[in-house]
Amino acid sequence: MQKIEKFIFSFAKKFDDYFLKLLPTKFYSPKLHNAMRYSISVGGKRLRPLFLIEISKMLGVNKRMAMRAAAAIELIHCYSLVHDDLPAMDDDDLRRGHKTCHKKFDDATAILVGDAFQSLAFEILSDKKTHPKPEVRCNLINHLSVAAGASGMVGGQMLDLVAEKKKLSLNEILLLQKLKTGELFRFSCIAGPILSELKNIKTFVNFSKNLGLAFQIKDDLLDIEGDEKKMGKKTKKDLTRGKETLVKLYGVENARRKSEKLIKNSIKLLEPFGLKARRLIDLTNFVISRNK
Ligand code: GRG
């Protein structure tokens, strides 16, 4: 295992302990509570929280505040996966190497788990523990709502559903990916700058644009070349569903080269931070070297 993989693995373990403690202690339905715990406990790489935390560290943000924002973005990501796996969407039995939430419980419970995760994300951000200044909390809430909603991830998911029956142009695919995947990465990359009350967050927005697209290309490549066991989910789905992806459009080798270029661009943007960006650079490289 590479050094960065070990680091990601140990971060995910620590993060998950903390993450589970953020679930409501007062609950009325043990079934819903168990399904929420289950969907979090099956793990995941926790890359969105990790980018958020590493950028925050680089900017000197208080760790507890960064952890709370990291939990909020991961909750939105987890909700999207639970809903995406439902029969009406991608219809999957396996996620992160375990039964999907609706297979373990039922469809209605999975819908409610996603809904509860989404509300909890905003409950966490709106709490004073996330930042003492209301305007900073409001700014985080605003950015996460846009990233998750109709002009962000949900909008991208809708375009993706339509794309199964329609041929898309390069620009249409780029827009779909930017919304569906890129917007959550955008939040991960700007939450630290917002928490540190940085005036100009443009570098981090640009960093996230390159990163998000590289992540998506790698995701598409893994769908073609990845090992189902390692990935803990079904592969070759884009192909069987006739989905338009950047890899289909560019071809495997060109897509790989494009993702390498995007990662180079992201890393270049970190130059002004010198040695402080070391870990973040390793993490950025991992986005395209990963095998799951
Ligand atoms: C249902 C509103 C709604 C949105 C769904 C996230 C999503 C949108 C669909 C999932 C399908 C997919 C493959 C999206 C592309 C990128 C992505 C989110 C990959 C999975 O993220 P990882 O690799 O997963 O970070 P882990 O399990 O490590 O957290």
mmCIF file of N, CA and C in Angstrom, residues 5 45 47-48 95 213-239 245-248 252 255-256 259 285-292:
data_model
loop_
_atom_site.group_PDB
_atom_site.id
_atom_site.type_symbol
_atom_site.label_atom_id
_atom_site.label_comp_id
_atom_site.label_asym_id
_atom_site.label_seq_id
_atom_site.Cartn_x
_atom_site.Cartn_y
_atom_site.Cartn_z
ATOM 1 N N GLU A 5 -2.151 6.028 0.537
ATOM 2 C CA GLU A 5 -3.297 5.118 0.749
ATOM 3 C C GLU A 5 -3.445 4.796 2.232
ATOM 4 N N LYS A 45 -14.234 6.032 0.785
ATOM 5 C CA LYS A 45 -12.869 6.572 0.876
ATOM 6 C C LYS A 45 -12.806 7.862 1.683
ATOM 7 N N LEU A 47 -13.054 10.881 0.530
ATOM 8 C CA LEU A 47 -12.167 11.833 -0.157
ATOM 9 C C LEU A 47 -12.650 13.279 -0.045
ATOM 10 N N ARG A 48 -13.975 13.475 -0.096
ATOM 11 C CA ARG A 48 -14.475 14.862 -0.018
ATOM 12 C C ARG A 48 -14.136 15.478 1.337
ATOM 13 N N ARG A 95 -22.909 -1.662 -2.786
ATOM 14 C CA ARG A 95 -22.254 -0.358 -2.667
ATOM 15 C C ARG A 95 -21.196 -0.471 -1.581
ATOM 16 N N LEU A 213 -13.180 17.152 -12.421
ATOM 17 C CA LEU A 213 -13.247 16.514 -13.745
ATOM 18 C C LEU A 213 -12.289 15.324 -13.813
ATOM 19 N N ALA A 214 -11.094 15.501 -13.238
ATOM 20 C CA ALA A 214 -10.132 14.381 -13.220
ATOM 21 C C ALA A 214 -10.729 13.209 -12.445
ATOM 22 N N PHE A 215 -11.402 13.495 -11.327
ATOM 23 C CA PHE A 215 -12.026 12.448 -10.520
ATOM 24 C C PHE A 215 -13.056 11.687 -11.359
ATOM 25 N N GLN A 216 -13.869 12.434 -12.099
ATOM 26 C CA GLN A 216 -14.930 11.802 -12.882
ATOM 27 C C GLN A 216 -14.361 10.954 -14.008
ATOM 28 N N ILE A 217 -13.308 11.462 -14.675
ATOM 29 C CA ILE A 217 -12.699 10.664 -15.758
ATOM 30 C C ILE A 217 -12.157 9.357 -15.170
ATOM 31 N N LYS A 218 -11.491 9.464 -14.002
ATOM 32 C CA LYS A 218 -10.959 8.254 -13.367
ATOM 33 C C LYS A 218 -12.108 7.296 -13.003
ATOM 34 N N ASP A 219 -13.216 7.870 -12.524
ATOM 35 C CA ASP A 219 -14.381 7.046 -12.182
ATOM 36 C C ASP A 219 -14.881 6.285 -13.422
ATOM 37 N N ASP A 220 -14.919 6.976 -14.551
ATOM 38 C CA ASP A 220 -15.350 6.341 -15.804
ATOM 39 C C ASP A 220 -14.350 5.272 -16.253
ATOM 40 N N LEU A 221 -13.042 5.566 -16.074
ATOM 41 C CA LEU A 221 -12.022 4.583 -16.453
ATOM 42 C C LEU A 221 -12.141 3.344 -15.578
ATOM 43 N N LEU A 222 -12.393 3.566 -14.278
ATOM 44 C CA LEU A 222 -12.539 2.428 -13.362
ATOM 45 C C LEU A 222 -13.765 1.596 -13.713
ATOM 46 N N ASP A 223 -14.781 2.252 -14.235
ATOM 47 C CA ASP A 223 -15.981 1.505 -14.631
ATOM 48 C C ASP A 223 -15.645 0.526 -15.752
ATOM 49 N N ILE A 224 -14.640 0.898 -16.583
ATOM 50 C CA ILE A 224 -14.247 0.012 -17.690
ATOM 51 C C ILE A 224 -13.197 -0.995 -17.231
ATOM 52 N N GLU A 225 -12.195 -0.480 -16.475
ATOM 53 C CA GLU A 225 -11.018 -1.318 -16.202
ATOM 54 C C GLU A 225 -10.936 -1.833 -14.785
ATOM 55 N N GLY A 226 -11.790 -1.307 -13.903
ATOM 56 C CA GLY A 226 -11.646 -1.597 -12.468
ATOM 57 C C GLY A 226 -12.032 -3.013 -12.080
ATOM 58 N N ASP A 227 -11.536 -3.412 -10.910
ATOM 59 C CA ASP A 227 -11.821 -4.736 -10.361
ATOM 60 C C ASP A 227 -13.043 -4.624 -9.438
ATOM 61 N N GLU A 228 -14.095 -5.360 -9.803
ATOM 62 C CA GLU A 228 -15.358 -5.266 -9.047
ATOM 63 C C GLU A 228 -15.174 -5.531 -7.565
ATOM 64 N N LYS A 229 -14.294 -6.510 -7.253
ATOM 65 C CA LYS A 229 -14.088 -6.881 -5.835
ATOM 66 C C LYS A 229 -13.478 -5.706 -5.073
ATOM 67 N N LYS A 230 -12.429 -5.114 -5.663
ATOM 68 C CA LYS A 230 -11.743 -3.996 -4.996
ATOM 69 C C LYS A 230 -12.685 -2.808 -4.850
ATOM 70 N N MET A 231 -13.499 -2.581 -5.882
ATOM 71 C CA MET A 231 -14.345 -1.387 -5.892
ATOM 72 C C MET A 231 -15.604 -1.558 -5.046
ATOM 73 N N GLY A 232 -15.993 -2.797 -4.823
ATOM 74 C CA GLY A 232 -17.174 -3.062 -3.996
ATOM 75 C C GLY A 232 -18.474 -2.643 -4.653
ATOM 76 N N LYS A 233 -18.458 -2.553 -5.990
ATOM 77 C CA LYS A 233 -19.697 -2.248 -6.724
ATOM 78 C C LYS A 233 -19.584 -2.806 -8.134
ATOM 79 N N LYS A 234 -20.736 -2.863 -8.798
ATOM 80 C CA LYS A 234 -20.762 -3.383 -10.162
ATOM 81 C C LYS A 234 -19.970 -2.466 -11.091
ATOM 82 N N THR A 235 -19.231 -3.050 -12.050
ATOM 83 C CA THR A 235 -18.538 -2.215 -13.048
ATOM 84 C C THR A 235 -19.179 -2.447 -14.428
ATOM 85 N N LYS A 236 -18.595 -1.810 -15.439
ATOM 86 C CA LYS A 236 -19.063 -1.911 -16.849
ATOM 87 C C LYS A 236 -20.521 -1.484 -17.000
ATOM 88 N N LYS A 237 -20.965 -0.613 -16.088
ATOM 89 C CA LYS A 237 -22.367 -0.206 -16.147
ATOM 90 C C LYS A 237 -22.610 0.839 -17.230
ATOM 91 N N ASP A 238 -21.626 1.749 -17.392
ATOM 92 C CA ASP A 238 -21.793 2.803 -18.402
ATOM 93 C C ASP A 238 -21.963 2.170 -19.782
ATOM 94 N N LEU A 239 -21.126 1.139 -20.002
ATOM 95 C CA LEU A 239 -21.124 0.457 -21.292
ATOM 96 C C LEU A 239 -22.467 -0.225 -21.553
ATOM 97 N N THR A 245 -19.938 8.945 -21.865
ATOM 98 C CA THR A 245 -18.962 9.414 -20.875
ATOM 99 C C THR A 245 -17.807 10.064 -21.626
ATOM 100 N N LEU A 246 -16.957 10.762 -20.865
ATOM 101 C CA LEU A 246 -15.806 11.402 -21.513
ATOM 102 C C LEU A 246 -14.861 10.346 -22.069
ATOM 103 N N VAL A 247 -14.789 9.191 -21.375
ATOM 104 C CA VAL A 247 -13.898 8.129 -21.841
ATOM 105 C C VAL A 247 -14.398 7.583 -23.189
ATOM 106 N N LYS A 248 -15.707 7.469 -23.307
ATOM 107 C CA LYS A 248 -16.278 6.982 -24.573
ATOM 108 C C LYS A 248 -15.960 7.976 -25.695
ATOM 109 N N VAL A 252 -9.898 5.665 -24.304
ATOM 110 C CA VAL A 252 -9.260 5.420 -22.998
ATOM 111 C C VAL A 252 -7.944 6.191 -22.838
ATOM 112 N N ALA A 255 -8.354 9.972 -22.648
ATOM 113 C CA ALA A 255 -9.024 10.334 -21.389
ATOM 114 C C ALA A 255 -8.019 10.284 -20.244
ATOM 115 N N ARG A 256 -7.168 9.260 -20.261
ATOM 116 C CA ARG A 256 -6.148 9.131 -19.206
ATOM 117 C C ARG A 256 -5.204 10.342 -19.239
ATOM 118 N N SER A 259 -6.874 13.373 -17.896
ATOM 119 C CA SER A 259 -6.990 13.405 -16.435
ATOM 120 C C SER A 259 -5.641 13.758 -15.804
ATOM 121 N N ASN A 285 -2.816 13.703 -6.429
ATOM 122 C CA ASN A 285 -2.305 12.667 -7.332
ATOM 123 C C ASN A 285 -3.060 11.355 -7.166
ATOM 124 N N PHE A 286 -3.474 11.082 -5.921
ATOM 125 C CA PHE A 286 -4.180 9.821 -5.634
ATOM 126 C C PHE A 286 -5.493 9.711 -6.414
ATOM 127 N N VAL A 287 -6.113 10.856 -6.686
ATOM 128 C CA VAL A 287 -7.411 10.857 -7.374
ATOM 129 C C VAL A 287 -7.350 10.078 -8.688
ATOM 130 N N ILE A 288 -6.181 10.119 -9.363
ATOM 131 C CA ILE A 288 -6.096 9.347 -10.620
ATOM 132 C C ILE A 288 -5.233 8.077 -10.510
ATOM 133 N N SER A 289 -4.560 7.901 -9.366
ATOM 134 C CA SER A 289 -3.762 6.668 -9.256
ATOM 135 C C SER A 289 -4.567 5.565 -8.556
ATOM 136 N N ARG A 290 -5.689 5.921 -7.959
ATOM 137 C CA ARG A 290 -6.484 4.969 -7.150
ATOM 138 C C ARG A 290 -7.014 3.813 -8.012
ATOM 139 N N ASN A 291 -7.265 2.697 -7.308
ATOM 140 C CA ASN A 291 -7.870 1.569 -8.039
ATOM 141 C C ASN A 291 -9.278 1.257 -7.538
ATOM 142 N N LYS A 292 -9.841 2.188 -6.728
ATOM 143 C CA LYS A 292 -11.250 2.027 -6.321
ATOM 144 C C LYS A 292 -11.875 3.381 -6.032
#
